mmCIF file of C-alpha atoms in Angstrom:
data_model
loop_
_atom_site.group_PDB
_atom_site.id
_atom_site.type_symbol
_atom_site.label_atom_id
_atom_site.label_comp_id
_atom_site.label_asym_id
_atom_site.label_seq_id
_atom_site.Cartn_x
_atom_site.Cartn_y
_atom_site.Cartn_z
ATOM 1 C CA VAL A 1 -49.939 -98.908 122.066
ATOM 2 C CA CYS A 2 -46.829 -97.750 120.219
ATOM 3 C CA THR A 3 -48.369 -98.837 116.938
ATOM 4 C CA ASP A 4 -51.353 -96.663 117.758
ATOM 5 C CA ILE A 5 -49.329 -93.560 118.576
ATOM 6 C CA THR A 6 -47.211 -94.036 115.507
ATOM 7 C CA GLU A 7 -50.213 -94.396 113.280
ATOM 8 C CA ARG A 8 -51.998 -91.383 114.952
ATOM 9 C CA LYS A 9 -48.697 -89.387 114.337
ATOM 10 C CA ARG A 10 -48.601 -90.210 110.623
ATOM 11 C CA ALA A 11 -52.246 -89.416 110.222
ATOM 12 C CA GLU A 12 -51.762 -85.903 111.890
ATOM 13 C CA GLU A 13 -48.776 -85.474 109.422
ATOM 14 C CA LEU A 14 -50.894 -86.402 106.467
ATOM 15 C CA ASN A 15 -53.570 -83.852 107.461
ATOM 16 C CA ARG A 16 -51.025 -81.296 107.841
ATOM 17 C CA ILE A 17 -49.390 -82.015 104.447
ATOM 18 C CA GLN A 18 -52.820 -81.805 102.739
ATOM 19 C CA ARG A 19 -53.801 -78.541 104.581
ATOM 20 C CA ASP A 20 -50.321 -77.022 103.635
ATOM 21 C CA LEU A 21 -50.914 -78.251 99.985
ATOM 22 C CA ALA A 22 -54.126 -76.232 99.776
ATOM 23 C CA LEU A 23 -52.387 -73.047 101.173
ATOM 24 C CA LYS A 24 -49.370 -73.500 98.819
ATOM 25 C CA LEU A 25 -51.418 -74.104 95.877
ATOM 26 C CA GLY A 26 -53.554 -70.794 96.648
ATOM 27 C CA GLU A 27 -50.137 -68.972 96.820
ATOM 28 C CA ALA A 28 -48.532 -70.566 93.621
ATOM 29 C CA ALA A 29 -47.760 -67.876 91.117
ATOM 30 C CA GLY A 30 -48.426 -69.878 88.085
ATOM 31 C CA LEU A 31 -48.827 -73.405 86.593
ATOM 32 C CA ASP A 32 -44.955 -74.475 86.893
ATOM 33 C CA GLU A 33 -45.013 -73.564 90.532
ATOM 34 C CA ALA A 34 -48.380 -75.294 91.274
ATOM 35 C CA LEU A 35 -46.933 -78.432 89.436
ATOM 36 C CA LEU A 36 -43.676 -78.334 91.775
ATOM 37 C CA VAL A 37 -45.827 -77.893 94.772
ATOM 38 C CA CYS A 38 -48.010 -81.072 93.819
ATOM 39 C CA LEU A 39 -44.920 -83.107 93.122
ATOM 40 C CA GLU A 40 -43.226 -82.166 96.465
ATOM 41 C CA THR A 41 -46.224 -82.925 98.322
ATOM 42 C CA ALA A 42 -46.872 -86.207 96.645
ATOM 43 C CA ILE A 43 -43.065 -87.223 97.407
ATOM 44 C CA ASP A 44 -43.541 -86.084 101.145
ATOM 45 C CA ILE A 45 -46.768 -88.070 101.510
ATOM 46 C CA SER A 46 -45.489 -91.399 99.886
ATOM 47 C CA LEU A 47 -42.096 -91.213 101.722
ATOM 48 C CA MET A 48 -40.603 -92.023 98.510
ATOM 49 C CA ASP A 49 -37.680 -90.124 96.824
ATOM 50 C CA SER A 50 -38.309 -89.057 93.437
ATOM 51 C CA GLY A 51 -41.048 -88.498 90.530
ATOM 52 C CA GLY A 52 -42.659 -86.274 87.943
ATOM 53 C CA ILE A 53 -45.705 -84.839 86.821
ATOM 54 C CA TYR A 54 -47.182 -85.274 83.058
ATOM 55 C CA LEU A 55 -49.657 -82.870 81.619
ATOM 56 C CA ALA A 56 -52.143 -84.022 78.905
ATOM 57 C CA THR A 57 -51.639 -82.095 75.776
ATOM 58 C CA GLY A 58 -54.623 -81.435 73.423
ATOM 59 C CA GLU A 59 -53.216 -83.759 71.109
ATOM 60 C CA GLY A 60 -53.558 -86.914 73.498
ATOM 61 C CA ALA A 61 -50.080 -86.994 74.641
ATOM 62 C CA LEU A 62 -48.608 -86.650 78.034
ATOM 63 C CA GLU A 63 -45.566 -84.319 78.578
ATOM 64 C CA LEU A 64 -43.328 -84.301 81.406
ATOM 65 C CA LYS A 65 -43.433 -80.968 83.051
ATOM 66 C CA VAL A 66 -41.655 -81.193 86.496
ATOM 67 C CA THR A 67 -39.530 -83.781 88.074
ATOM 68 C CA LYS A 68 -37.425 -84.267 91.219
ATOM 69 C CA GLY A 69 -34.841 -86.765 92.229
ATOM 70 C CA LEU A 70 -34.350 -88.242 88.504
ATOM 71 C CA SER A 71 -31.249 -88.452 86.344
ATOM 72 C CA GLN A 72 -31.238 -86.346 83.222
ATOM 73 C CA GLN A 73 -30.775 -89.464 81.160
ATOM 74 C CA PHE A 74 -34.024 -91.095 82.732
ATOM 75 C CA ILE A 75 -35.936 -87.599 82.169
ATOM 76 C CA ASP A 76 -34.804 -87.729 78.529
ATOM 77 C CA GLU A 77 -36.018 -91.191 78.159
ATOM 78 C CA ALA A 78 -39.583 -90.489 79.526
ATOM 79 C CA GLU A 79 -39.955 -87.114 78.482
ATOM 80 C CA ILE A 80 -43.315 -87.627 76.524
ATOM 81 C CA TYR A 81 -45.857 -90.409 76.128
ATOM 82 C CA GLU A 82 -47.161 -90.443 72.561
ATOM 83 C CA PRO A 83 -50.912 -90.607 71.892
ATOM 84 C CA GLY A 84 -52.191 -94.258 71.710
ATOM 85 C CA SER A 85 -49.038 -95.594 73.599
ATOM 86 C CA GLU A 86 -49.585 -98.165 76.262
ATOM 87 C CA ASN A 87 -48.626 -95.535 78.945
ATOM 88 C CA VAL A 88 -51.281 -93.069 77.691
ATOM 89 C CA LYS A 89 -53.940 -95.921 77.662
ATOM 90 C CA VAL A 90 -53.130 -97.022 81.215
ATOM 91 C CA ILE A 91 -53.134 -93.448 82.423
ATOM 92 C CA SER A 92 -56.298 -92.581 80.417
ATOM 93 C CA ALA A 93 -58.139 -95.353 82.293
ATOM 94 C CA GLY A 94 -57.932 -93.120 85.327
ATOM 95 C CA ARG A 95 -57.046 -95.856 87.830
ATOM 96 C CA PRO A 96 -53.979 -95.531 90.070
ATOM 97 C CA GLN A 97 -51.148 -98.324 89.401
ATOM 98 C CA TYR A 98 -48.768 -99.459 91.937
ATOM 99 C CA VAL A 99 -45.673 -101.234 90.656
ATOM 100 C CA ALA A 100 -43.356 -103.199 92.769
ATOM 101 C CA ALA A 101 -39.614 -103.847 92.051
ATOM 102 C CA GLU A 102 -40.135 -107.258 90.251
ATOM 103 C CA GLN A 103 -42.796 -105.774 87.822
ATOM 104 C CA LEU A 104 -40.875 -102.593 87.222
ATOM 105 C CA THR A 105 -38.090 -104.426 85.368
ATOM 106 C CA GLN A 106 -40.508 -105.476 82.771
ATOM 107 C CA LEU A 107 -41.927 -101.969 82.351
ATOM 108 C CA LEU A 108 -38.773 -100.005 81.947
ATOM 109 C CA ASN A 109 -36.435 -99.932 78.852
ATOM 110 C CA GLU A 110 -32.807 -100.723 79.083
ATOM 111 C CA ASN A 111 -31.691 -97.057 79.590
ATOM 112 C CA GLN A 112 -34.373 -96.384 82.062
ATOM 113 C CA HIS A 113 -33.174 -99.566 84.138
ATOM 114 C CA GLU A 114 -29.870 -97.722 84.921
ATOM 115 C CA GLU A 115 -32.038 -95.184 87.099
ATOM 116 C CA GLY A 116 -32.319 -98.012 89.805
ATOM 117 C CA LEU A 117 -35.916 -97.399 90.541
ATOM 118 C CA ARG A 118 -37.515 -100.128 92.737
ATOM 119 C CA ALA A 119 -41.103 -98.898 93.253
ATOM 120 C CA LEU A 120 -43.566 -96.677 91.356
ATOM 121 C CA ALA A 121 -46.976 -95.160 91.974
ATOM 122 C CA VAL A 122 -48.713 -93.946 88.752
ATOM 123 C CA LEU A 123 -51.556 -91.591 89.548
ATOM 124 C CA PRO A 124 -53.936 -90.120 87.079
ATOM 125 C CA VAL A 125 -55.253 -86.809 87.777
ATOM 126 C CA LEU A 126 -58.710 -86.451 86.901
ATOM 127 C CA THR A 127 -61.182 -83.511 86.579
ATOM 128 C CA GLU A 128 -64.846 -83.973 85.476
ATOM 129 C CA GLY A 129 -63.838 -87.755 84.450
ATOM 130 C CA LYS A 130 -61.073 -86.572 82.163
ATOM 131 C CA THR A 131 -57.315 -87.311 82.833
ATOM 132 C CA ILE A 132 -55.508 -83.796 82.821
ATOM 133 C CA ALA A 133 -52.356 -85.032 84.429
ATOM 134 C CA CYS A 134 -50.451 -87.818 85.810
ATOM 135 C CA ILE A 135 -48.287 -87.758 88.986
ATOM 136 C CA ASN A 136 -45.638 -90.534 89.028
ATOM 137 C CA ILE A 137 -43.930 -91.160 92.281
ATOM 138 C CA ALA A 138 -40.866 -93.470 92.560
ATOM 139 C CA SER A 139 -38.258 -94.863 94.865
ATOM 140 C CA HIS A 140 -34.830 -95.928 94.563
ATOM 141 C CA GLU A 141 -34.943 -97.644 97.923
ATOM 142 C CA ARG A 142 -38.488 -99.041 98.544
ATOM 143 C CA ASP A 143 -39.573 -102.281 97.025
ATOM 144 C CA GLU A 144 -43.526 -101.457 96.977
ATOM 145 C CA VAL A 145 -45.841 -98.815 97.835
ATOM 146 C CA PRO A 146 -47.549 -99.573 101.245
ATOM 147 C CA VAL A 147 -51.454 -99.634 101.321
ATOM 148 C CA GLN A 148 -51.782 -96.815 103.723
ATOM 149 C CA ILE A 149 -49.468 -94.731 101.504
ATOM 150 C CA ARG A 150 -51.533 -95.545 98.559
ATOM 151 C CA LEU A 151 -54.790 -94.185 100.323
ATOM 152 C CA ALA A 152 -53.065 -90.992 101.178
ATOM 153 C CA LEU A 153 -51.704 -90.656 97.761
ATOM 154 C CA GLU A 154 -55.087 -91.205 96.067
ATOM 155 C CA SER A 155 -56.911 -88.676 98.345
ATOM 156 C CA THR A 156 -54.289 -85.925 97.742
ATOM 157 C CA THR A 157 -54.345 -86.540 93.957
ATOM 158 C CA SER A 158 -58.199 -85.887 94.029
ATOM 159 C CA GLN A 159 -57.289 -82.502 95.829
ATOM 160 C CA ILE A 160 -54.761 -81.810 93.266
ATOM 161 C CA GLY A 161 -57.075 -82.357 90.451
ATOM 162 C CA ASN A 162 -59.224 -79.563 91.034
ATOM 163 C CA ALA A 163 -56.162 -77.155 91.973
ATOM 164 C CA LEU A 164 -54.400 -78.251 88.695
ATOM 165 C CA ALA A 165 -57.474 -77.640 86.546
ATOM 166 C CA ARG A 166 -57.721 -74.109 87.769
ATOM 167 C CA ALA A 167 -53.983 -73.422 87.279
ATOM 168 C CA ILE A 168 -54.182 -74.809 83.725
ATOM 169 C CA ALA A 169 -57.285 -72.693 82.877
ATOM 170 C CA ARG A 170 -55.378 -69.639 84.371
ATOM 171 C CA GLU A 171 -52.281 -70.456 82.335
ATOM 172 C CA ARG A 172 -54.452 -70.751 79.029
ATOM 173 C CA ILE A 173 -56.218 -67.464 79.583
ATOM 174 C CA LYS A 174 -52.773 -65.627 80.439
ATOM 175 C CA GLU A 175 -51.249 -67.240 77.131
ATOM 176 C CA GLN A 176 -54.445 -66.018 75.144
ATOM 177 C CA GLU A 177 -54.083 -62.641 76.473
ATOM 178 C CA GLU A 178 -50.314 -62.359 75.711
ATOM 179 C CA GLU A 179 -51.066 -63.415 72.124
#
């Protein structure tokens, strides 16, 4: 009975977080604010402590735009994924990736190891079948991303995709008007 109540409370909390996400994205003043709202929501849902959002560039790269809970050294090392790199290939495939502690040591370079990350969720953000962004959520404490959290993150990522596509389009129109 206690487990049922806990699961029900968690489901209610996830519904509230997703509802609040829609409201906050509707109020976001620009792309940067929308990205921060998306990142904070993904961190809240995952019960993890850090992450970042990459945006796809017109040249096929992924550029880190917003982070939370990561050291500047780590950010500097992971600032951009170059076109054709293994990271871009994995993200462009459009499937979420979940990396546990033992696998993570193989993926990070020496400087990134110093960050002390133990689990990672890589969530491509798709619109019309095209990867427009990637949300990376990580933990310095958890050893893996539990299945129920994976499902919640994937559901939220699809909601985020449509909102980010609109925010990116508004940002481009604004830039063109300024030119």
